[in-house]
Coordinates of N, CA and C and ligand atoms in Angstrom, one line a residue:
X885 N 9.1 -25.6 25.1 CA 9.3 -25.0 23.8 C 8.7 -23.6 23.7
X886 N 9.2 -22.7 23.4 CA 8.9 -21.4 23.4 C 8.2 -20.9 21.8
X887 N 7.2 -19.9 21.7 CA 6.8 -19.4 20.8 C 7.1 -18.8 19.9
X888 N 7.6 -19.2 18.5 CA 8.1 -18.1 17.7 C 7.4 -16.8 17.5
X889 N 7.8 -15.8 17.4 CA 7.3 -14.9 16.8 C 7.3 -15.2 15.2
X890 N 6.2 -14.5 14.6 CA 5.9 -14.6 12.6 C 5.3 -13.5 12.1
X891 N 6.8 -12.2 12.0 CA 6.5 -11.3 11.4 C 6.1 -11.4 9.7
X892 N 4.7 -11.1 9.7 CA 4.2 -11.0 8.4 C 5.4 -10.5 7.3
X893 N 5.3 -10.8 6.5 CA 5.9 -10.3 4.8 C 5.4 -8.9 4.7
X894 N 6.4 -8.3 4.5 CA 5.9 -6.8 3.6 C 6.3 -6.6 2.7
X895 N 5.7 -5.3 1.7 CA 5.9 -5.8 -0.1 C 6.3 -3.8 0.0
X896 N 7.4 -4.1 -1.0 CA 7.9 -2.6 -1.2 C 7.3 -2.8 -2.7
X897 N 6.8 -1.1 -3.3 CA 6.6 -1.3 -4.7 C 8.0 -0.6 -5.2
X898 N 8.5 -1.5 -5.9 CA 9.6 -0.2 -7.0 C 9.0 0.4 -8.3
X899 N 8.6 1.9 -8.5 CA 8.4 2.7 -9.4 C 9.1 3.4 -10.1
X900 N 9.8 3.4 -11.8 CA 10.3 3.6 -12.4 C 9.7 4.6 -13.2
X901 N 10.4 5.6 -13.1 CA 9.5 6.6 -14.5 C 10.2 6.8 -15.9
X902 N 11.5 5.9 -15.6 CA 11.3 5.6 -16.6 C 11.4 4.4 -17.8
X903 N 10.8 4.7 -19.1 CA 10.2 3.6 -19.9 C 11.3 3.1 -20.8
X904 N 12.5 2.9 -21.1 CA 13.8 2.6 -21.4 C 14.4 1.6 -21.2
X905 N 14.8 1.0 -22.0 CA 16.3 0.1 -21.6 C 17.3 0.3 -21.1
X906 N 17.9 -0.1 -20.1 CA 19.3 0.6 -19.7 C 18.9 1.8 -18.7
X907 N 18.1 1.8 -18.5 CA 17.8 2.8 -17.6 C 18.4 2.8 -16.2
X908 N 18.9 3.8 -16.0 CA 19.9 4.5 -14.5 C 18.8 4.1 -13.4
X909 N 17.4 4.4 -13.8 CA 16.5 4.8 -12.8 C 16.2 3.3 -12.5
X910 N 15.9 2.9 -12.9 CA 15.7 1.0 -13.2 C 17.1 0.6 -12.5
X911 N 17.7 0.8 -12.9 CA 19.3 0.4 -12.1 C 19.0 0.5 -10.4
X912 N 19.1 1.5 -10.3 CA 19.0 1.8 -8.5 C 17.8 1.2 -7.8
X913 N 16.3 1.2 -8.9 CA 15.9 0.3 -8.1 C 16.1 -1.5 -7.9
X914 N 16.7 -1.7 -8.8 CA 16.8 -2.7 -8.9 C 18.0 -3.2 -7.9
X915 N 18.8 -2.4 -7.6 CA 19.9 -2.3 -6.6 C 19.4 -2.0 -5.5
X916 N 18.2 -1.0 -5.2 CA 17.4 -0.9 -4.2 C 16.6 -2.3 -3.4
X917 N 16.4 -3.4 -4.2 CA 15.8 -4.7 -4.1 C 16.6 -5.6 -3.3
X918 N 18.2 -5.4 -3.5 CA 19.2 -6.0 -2.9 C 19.5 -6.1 -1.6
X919 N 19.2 -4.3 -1.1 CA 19.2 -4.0 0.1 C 17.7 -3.9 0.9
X920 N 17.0 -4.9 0.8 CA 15.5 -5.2 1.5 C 16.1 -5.7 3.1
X921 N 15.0 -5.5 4.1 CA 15.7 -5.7 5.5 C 14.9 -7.1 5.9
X922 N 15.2 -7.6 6.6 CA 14.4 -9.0 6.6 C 12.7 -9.0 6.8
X923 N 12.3 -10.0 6.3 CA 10.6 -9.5 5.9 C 9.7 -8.9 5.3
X924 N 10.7 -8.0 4.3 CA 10.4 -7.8 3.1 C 10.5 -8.2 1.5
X925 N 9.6 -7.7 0.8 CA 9.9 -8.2 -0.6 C 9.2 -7.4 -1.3
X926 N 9.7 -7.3 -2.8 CA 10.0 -6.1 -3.6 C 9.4 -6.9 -5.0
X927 N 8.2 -6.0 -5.2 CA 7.1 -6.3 -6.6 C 8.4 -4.9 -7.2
X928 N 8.4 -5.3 -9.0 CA 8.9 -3.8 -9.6 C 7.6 -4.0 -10.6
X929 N 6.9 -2.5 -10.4 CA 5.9 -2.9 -11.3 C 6.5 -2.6 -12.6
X930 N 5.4 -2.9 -13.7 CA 6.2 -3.0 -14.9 C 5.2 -2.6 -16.1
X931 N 4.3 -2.0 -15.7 CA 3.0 -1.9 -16.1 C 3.1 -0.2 -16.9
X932 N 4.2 0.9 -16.6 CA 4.1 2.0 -17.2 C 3.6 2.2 -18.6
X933 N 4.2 1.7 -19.5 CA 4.0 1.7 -21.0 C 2.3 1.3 -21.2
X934 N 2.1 0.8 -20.6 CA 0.7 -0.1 -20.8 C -0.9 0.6 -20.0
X935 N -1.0 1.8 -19.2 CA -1.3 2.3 -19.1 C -2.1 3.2 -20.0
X936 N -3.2 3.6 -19.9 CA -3.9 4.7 -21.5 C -3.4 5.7 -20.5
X937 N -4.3 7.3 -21.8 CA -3.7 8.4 -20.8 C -5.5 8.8 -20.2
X938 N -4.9 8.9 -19.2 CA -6.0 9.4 -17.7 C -7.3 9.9 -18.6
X939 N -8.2 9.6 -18.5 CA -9.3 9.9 -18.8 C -10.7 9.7 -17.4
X940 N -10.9 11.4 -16.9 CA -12.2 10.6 -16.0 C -13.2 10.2 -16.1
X941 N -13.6 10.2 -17.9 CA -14.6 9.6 -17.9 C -14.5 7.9 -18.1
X942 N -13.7 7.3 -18.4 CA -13.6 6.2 -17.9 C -13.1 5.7 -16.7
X943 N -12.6 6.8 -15.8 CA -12.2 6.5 -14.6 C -13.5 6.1 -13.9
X944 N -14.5 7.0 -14.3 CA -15.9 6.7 -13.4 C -16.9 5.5 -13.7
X945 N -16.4 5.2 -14.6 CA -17.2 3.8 -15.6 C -16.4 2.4 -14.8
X946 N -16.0 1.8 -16.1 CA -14.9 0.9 -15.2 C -13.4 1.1 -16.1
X947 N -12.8 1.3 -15.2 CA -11.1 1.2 -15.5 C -10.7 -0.2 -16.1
X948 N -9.8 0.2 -17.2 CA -9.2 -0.7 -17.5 C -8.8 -1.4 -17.0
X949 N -8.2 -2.8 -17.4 CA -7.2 -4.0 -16.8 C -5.8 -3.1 -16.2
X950 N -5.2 -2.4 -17.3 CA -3.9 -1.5 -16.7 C -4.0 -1.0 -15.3
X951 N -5.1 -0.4 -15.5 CA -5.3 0.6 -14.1 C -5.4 0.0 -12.9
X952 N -6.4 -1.5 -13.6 CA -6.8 -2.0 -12.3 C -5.6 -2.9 -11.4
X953 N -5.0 -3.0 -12.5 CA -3.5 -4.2 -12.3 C -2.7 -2.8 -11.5
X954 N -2.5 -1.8 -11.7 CA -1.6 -0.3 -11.0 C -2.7 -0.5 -9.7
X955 N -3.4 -0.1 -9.5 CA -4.3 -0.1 -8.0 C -3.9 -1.1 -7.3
X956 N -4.4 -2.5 -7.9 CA -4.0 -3.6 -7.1 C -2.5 -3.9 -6.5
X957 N -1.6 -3.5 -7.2 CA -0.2 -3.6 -6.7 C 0.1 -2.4 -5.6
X958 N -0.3 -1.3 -6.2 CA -0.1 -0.6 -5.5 C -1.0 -0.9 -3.5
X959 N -2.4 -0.9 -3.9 CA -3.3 -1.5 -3.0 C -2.1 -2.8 -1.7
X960 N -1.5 -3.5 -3.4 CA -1.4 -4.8 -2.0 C 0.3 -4.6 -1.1
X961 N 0.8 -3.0 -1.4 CA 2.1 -2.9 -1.4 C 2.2 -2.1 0.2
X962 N 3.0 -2.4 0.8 CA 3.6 -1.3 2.1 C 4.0 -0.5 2.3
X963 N 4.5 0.1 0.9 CA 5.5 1.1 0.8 C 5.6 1.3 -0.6
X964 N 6.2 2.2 -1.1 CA 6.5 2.7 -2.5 C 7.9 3.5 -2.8
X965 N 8.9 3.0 -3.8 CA 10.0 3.7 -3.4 C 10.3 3.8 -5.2
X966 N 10.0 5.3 -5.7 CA 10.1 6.0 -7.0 C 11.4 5.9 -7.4
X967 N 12.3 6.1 -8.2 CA 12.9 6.5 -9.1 C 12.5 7.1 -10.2
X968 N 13.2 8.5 -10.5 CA 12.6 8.8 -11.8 C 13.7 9.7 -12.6
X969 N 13.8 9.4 -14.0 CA 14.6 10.5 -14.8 C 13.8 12.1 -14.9
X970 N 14.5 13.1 -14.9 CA 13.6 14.3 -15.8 C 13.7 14.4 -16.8
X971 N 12.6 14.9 -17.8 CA 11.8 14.9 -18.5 C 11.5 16.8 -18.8
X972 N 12.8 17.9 -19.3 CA 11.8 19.0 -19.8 C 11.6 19.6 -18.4
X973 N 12.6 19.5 -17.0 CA 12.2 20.4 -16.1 C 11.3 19.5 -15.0
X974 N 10.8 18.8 -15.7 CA 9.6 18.2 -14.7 C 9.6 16.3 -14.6
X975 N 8.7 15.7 -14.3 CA 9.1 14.1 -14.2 C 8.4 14.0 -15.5
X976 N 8.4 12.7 -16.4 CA 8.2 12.1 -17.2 C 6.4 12.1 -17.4
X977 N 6.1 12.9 -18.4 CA 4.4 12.4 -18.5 C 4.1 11.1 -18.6
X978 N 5.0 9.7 -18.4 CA 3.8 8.9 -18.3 C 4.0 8.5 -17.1
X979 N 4.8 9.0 -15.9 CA 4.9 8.7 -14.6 C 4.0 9.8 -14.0
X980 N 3.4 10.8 -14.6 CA 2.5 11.7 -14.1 C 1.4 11.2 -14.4
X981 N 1.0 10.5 -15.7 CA 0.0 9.8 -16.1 C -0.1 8.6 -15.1
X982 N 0.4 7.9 -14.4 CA 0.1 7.2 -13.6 C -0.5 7.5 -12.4
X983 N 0.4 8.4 -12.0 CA -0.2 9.2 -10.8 C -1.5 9.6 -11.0
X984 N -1.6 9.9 -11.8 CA -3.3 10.5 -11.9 C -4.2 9.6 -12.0
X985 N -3.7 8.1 -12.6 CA -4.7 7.1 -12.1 C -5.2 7.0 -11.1
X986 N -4.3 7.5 -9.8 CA -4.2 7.1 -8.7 C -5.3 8.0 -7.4
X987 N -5.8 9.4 -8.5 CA -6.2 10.6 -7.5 C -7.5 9.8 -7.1
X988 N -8.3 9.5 -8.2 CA -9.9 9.7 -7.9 C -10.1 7.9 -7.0
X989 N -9.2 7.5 -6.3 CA -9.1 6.0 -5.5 C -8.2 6.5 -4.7
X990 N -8.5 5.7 -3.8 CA -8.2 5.6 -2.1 C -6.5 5.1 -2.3
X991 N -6.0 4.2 -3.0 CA -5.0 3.2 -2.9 C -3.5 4.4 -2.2
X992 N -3.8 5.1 -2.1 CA -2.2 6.1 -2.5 C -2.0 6.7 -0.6
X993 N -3.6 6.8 -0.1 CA -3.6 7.4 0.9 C -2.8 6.7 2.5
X994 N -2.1 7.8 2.8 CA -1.1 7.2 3.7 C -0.3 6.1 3.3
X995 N -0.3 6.0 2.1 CA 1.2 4.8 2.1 C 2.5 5.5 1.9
X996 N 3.5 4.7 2.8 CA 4.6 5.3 3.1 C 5.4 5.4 1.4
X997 N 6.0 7.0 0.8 CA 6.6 6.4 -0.2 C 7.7 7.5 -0.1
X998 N 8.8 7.2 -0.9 CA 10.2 7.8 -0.7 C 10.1 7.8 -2.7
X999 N 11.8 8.5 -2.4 CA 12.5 8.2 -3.8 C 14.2 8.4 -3.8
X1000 N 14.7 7.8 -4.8 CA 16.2 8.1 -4.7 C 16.2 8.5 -6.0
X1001 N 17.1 9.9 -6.0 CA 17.0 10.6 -7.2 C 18.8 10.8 -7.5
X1002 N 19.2 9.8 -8.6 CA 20.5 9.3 -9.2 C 21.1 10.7 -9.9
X1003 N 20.4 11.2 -10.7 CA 21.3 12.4 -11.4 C 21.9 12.4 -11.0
X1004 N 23.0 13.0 -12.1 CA 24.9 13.6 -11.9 C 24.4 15.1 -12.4
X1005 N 23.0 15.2 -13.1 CA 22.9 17.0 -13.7 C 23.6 18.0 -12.8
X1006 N 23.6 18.9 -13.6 CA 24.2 20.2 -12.5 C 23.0 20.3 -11.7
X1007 N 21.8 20.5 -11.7 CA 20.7 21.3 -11.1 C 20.1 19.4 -10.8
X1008 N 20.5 19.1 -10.7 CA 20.1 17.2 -10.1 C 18.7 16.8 -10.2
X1009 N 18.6 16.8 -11.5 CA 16.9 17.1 -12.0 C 16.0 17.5 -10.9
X1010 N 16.3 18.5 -10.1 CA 15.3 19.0 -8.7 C 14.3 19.0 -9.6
X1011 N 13.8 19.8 -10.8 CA 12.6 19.6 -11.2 C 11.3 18.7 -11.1
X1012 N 12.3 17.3 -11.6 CA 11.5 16.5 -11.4 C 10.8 15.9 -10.1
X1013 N 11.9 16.0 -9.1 CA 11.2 16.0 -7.9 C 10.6 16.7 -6.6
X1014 N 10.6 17.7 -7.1 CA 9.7 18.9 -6.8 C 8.3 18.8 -7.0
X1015 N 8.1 17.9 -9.0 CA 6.8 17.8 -9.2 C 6.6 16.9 -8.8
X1016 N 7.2 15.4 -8.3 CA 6.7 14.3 -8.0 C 6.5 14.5 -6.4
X1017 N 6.8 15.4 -6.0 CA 6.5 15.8 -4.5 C 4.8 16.3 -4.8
X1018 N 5.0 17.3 -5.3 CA 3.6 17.7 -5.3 C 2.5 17.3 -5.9
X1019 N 2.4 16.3 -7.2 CA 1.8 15.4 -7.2 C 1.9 13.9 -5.8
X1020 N 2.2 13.8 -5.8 CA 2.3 12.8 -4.4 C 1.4 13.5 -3.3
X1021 N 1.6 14.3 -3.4 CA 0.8 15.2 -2.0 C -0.6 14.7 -2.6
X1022 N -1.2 15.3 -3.9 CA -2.6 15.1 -4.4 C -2.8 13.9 -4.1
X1023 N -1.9 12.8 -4.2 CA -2.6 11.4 -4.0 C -2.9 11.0 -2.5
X1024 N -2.4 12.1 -1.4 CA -2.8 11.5 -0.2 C -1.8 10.5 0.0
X1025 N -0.4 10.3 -0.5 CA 0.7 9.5 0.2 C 1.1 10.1 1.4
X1026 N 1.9 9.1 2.2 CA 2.9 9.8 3.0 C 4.1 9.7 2.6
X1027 N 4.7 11.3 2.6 CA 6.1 10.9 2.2 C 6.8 11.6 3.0
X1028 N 7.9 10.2 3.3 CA 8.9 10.0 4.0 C 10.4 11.0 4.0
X1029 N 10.5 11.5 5.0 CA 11.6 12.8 4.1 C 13.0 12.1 4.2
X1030 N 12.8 11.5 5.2 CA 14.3 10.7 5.2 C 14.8 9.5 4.1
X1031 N 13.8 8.9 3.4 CA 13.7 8.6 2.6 C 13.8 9.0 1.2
X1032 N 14.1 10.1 0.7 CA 13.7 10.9 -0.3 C 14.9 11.4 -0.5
X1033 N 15.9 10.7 -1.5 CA 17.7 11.1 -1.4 C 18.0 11.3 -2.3
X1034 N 19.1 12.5 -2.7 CA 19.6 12.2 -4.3 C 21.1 11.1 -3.4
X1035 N 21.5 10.8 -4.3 CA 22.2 9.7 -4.5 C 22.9 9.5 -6.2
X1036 N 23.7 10.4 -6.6 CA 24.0 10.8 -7.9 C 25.3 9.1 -8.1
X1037 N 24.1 8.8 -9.1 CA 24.5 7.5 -9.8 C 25.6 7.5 -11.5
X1038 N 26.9 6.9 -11.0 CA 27.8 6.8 -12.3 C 27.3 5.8 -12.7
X1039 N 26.9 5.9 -14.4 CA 25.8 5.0 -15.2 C 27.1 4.2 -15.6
X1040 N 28.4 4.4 -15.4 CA 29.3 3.4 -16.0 C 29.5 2.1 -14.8
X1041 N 29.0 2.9 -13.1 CA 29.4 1.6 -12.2 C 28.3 0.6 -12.2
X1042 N 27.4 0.6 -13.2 CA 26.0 -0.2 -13.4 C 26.5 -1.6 -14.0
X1043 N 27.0 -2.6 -13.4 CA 27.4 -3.7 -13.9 C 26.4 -4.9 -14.9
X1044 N 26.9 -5.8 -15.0 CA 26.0 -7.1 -16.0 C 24.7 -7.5 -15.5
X1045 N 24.4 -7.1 -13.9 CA 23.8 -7.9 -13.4 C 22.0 -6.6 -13.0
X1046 N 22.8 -5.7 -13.7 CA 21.8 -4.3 -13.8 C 22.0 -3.7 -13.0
X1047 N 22.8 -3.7 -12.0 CA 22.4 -3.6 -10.3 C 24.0 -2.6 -10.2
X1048 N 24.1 -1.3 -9.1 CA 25.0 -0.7 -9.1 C 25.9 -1.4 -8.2
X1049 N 27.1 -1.1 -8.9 CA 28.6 -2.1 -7.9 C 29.3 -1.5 -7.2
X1050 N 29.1 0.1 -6.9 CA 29.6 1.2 -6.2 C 29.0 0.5 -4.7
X1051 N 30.1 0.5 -3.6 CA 29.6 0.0 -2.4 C 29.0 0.6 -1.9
X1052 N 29.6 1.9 -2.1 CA 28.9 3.5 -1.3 C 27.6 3.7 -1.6
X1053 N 27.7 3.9 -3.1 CA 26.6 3.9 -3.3 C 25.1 3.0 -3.0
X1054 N 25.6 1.6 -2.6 CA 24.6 0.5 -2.1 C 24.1 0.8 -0.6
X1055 N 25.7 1.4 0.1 CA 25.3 1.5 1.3 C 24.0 3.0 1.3
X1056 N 24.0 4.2 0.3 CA 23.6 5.0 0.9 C 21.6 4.6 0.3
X1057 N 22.0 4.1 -0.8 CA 20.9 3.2 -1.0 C 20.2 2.5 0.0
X1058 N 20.4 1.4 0.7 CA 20.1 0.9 1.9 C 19.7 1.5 3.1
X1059 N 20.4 2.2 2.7 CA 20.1 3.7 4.0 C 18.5 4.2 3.6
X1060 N 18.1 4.8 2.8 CA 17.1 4.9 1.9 C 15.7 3.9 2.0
X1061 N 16.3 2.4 2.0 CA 15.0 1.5 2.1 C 14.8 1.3 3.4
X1062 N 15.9 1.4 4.3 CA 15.7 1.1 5.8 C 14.5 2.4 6.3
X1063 N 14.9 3.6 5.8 CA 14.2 4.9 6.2 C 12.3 4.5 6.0
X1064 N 12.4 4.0 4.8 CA 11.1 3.6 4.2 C 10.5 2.7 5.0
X1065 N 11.1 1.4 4.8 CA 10.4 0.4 5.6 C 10.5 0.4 7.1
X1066 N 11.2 1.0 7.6 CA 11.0 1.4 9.0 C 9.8 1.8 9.6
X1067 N 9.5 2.9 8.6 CA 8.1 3.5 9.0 C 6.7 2.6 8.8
X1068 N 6.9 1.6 8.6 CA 6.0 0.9 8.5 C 5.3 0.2 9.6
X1069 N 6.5 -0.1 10.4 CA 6.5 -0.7 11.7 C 4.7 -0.2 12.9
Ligands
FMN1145 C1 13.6 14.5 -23.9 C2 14.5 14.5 -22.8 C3 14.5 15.6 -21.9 C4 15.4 15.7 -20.8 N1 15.3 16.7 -20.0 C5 16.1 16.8 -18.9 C6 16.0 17.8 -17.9 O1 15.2 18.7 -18.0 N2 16.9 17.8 -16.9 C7 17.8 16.8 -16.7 O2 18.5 16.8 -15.7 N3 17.9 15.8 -17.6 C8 17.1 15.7 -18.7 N4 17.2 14.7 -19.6 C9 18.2 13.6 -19.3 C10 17.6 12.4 -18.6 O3 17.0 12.8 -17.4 C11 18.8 11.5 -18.3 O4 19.3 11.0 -19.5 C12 18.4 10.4 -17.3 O5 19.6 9.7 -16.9 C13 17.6 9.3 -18.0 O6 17.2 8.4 -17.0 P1 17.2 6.8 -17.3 O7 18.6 6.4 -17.6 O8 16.6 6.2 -16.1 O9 16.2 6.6 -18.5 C14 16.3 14.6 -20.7 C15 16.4 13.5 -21.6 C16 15.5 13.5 -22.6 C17 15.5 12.3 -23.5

């Protein structure tokens, strides 16, 4: 009888910036969850709203439950894979407000993270991902270039089930989490 191999579980985080119902950005990742490659599995945190705003003097004392519950996930995660609406040019302050939980701790450094950015805008909210690039740099992530897609999402092919029903669009999705979790290897 021969030896199985028993490739460990790995955990993708899905990061949403934004805080809405019906959200496009929440859509893709959620459709992003679908297309996981075997061995993986997908935390969506859920924790944005519930976060205070960045303060370092409590960073240096003790952090909230919020914060600590964002560390830990992030801490126990393989990967990280953003969505985010713009926000005014730039990404959503309370997805910037998270990020900044994340400067003055280790959790962020070298983990592999991507994003798929859905806009149909004329200018494809670059804004926002421009800033989420360069905050990301501050945290000491690695980010994945091949991983990092627009992928312009029709909010009408968003079916009952939350999840996009455009094939194409799943496949180029998938394309995206394979990029990600590859690098993990
Ligand atoms: C206050 C506000 C500001 C916005 N600013 C921009 C912007 O600068 N550029 C852009 O492309 N879209 C902008 N939008 C549109 C949102 O990015 C768009 O509705 C997006 O699909 C929302 O994502 P969601 O469905 O995931 O919440 C703005 C929306 C709101 C409410």
């Amino acid at each position: 009888m021969g030896l199985m191999s028993v490739e460990p579980e790995k955990s993708l985080l899905l990061m949403t910036g934004s805080t809405r119902e019906g959200s496009v950005n929440t859509a893709v990742l959620k459709t992003a969850r679908t297309t996981l490659p075997h061995h993986w599995t997908a935390l969506a945190y859920s924790g944005l709203t519930q976060l205070p705003h960045f303060n370092p003097d409590v960073e240096r004392s003790v952090p909230p439950p919020p914060v600590r519950n964002l560390r830990a996930a992030i801490r126990a995660s393989d990967a990280i894979l953003f969505c985010t609406p713009e926000y005014a040019g730039a990404m959503p302050g309370a997805l910037k407000n998270l990020l900044e939980w994340t400067i003055g701790d280790t959790v962020m450094y070298g983990k592999p993270v991507g994003w798929i950015n859905p806009s149909t805008a004329p200018q494809r909210a670059a804004g926002t991902y421009a800033s989420l690039k360069t905050v990301l740099s501050y945290t000491g992530a690695t980010i994945v270039d091949d991983a990092c897609l627009n992928i312009p999402v029709n909010r009408a092919l968003i079916g009952e089930t939350g999840t996009d029903e455009d094939l194409g669009v799943q496949e180029r999705i998938r394309a995206g989490v394979l990029a990600l979790t590859s690098c993990t290897h």
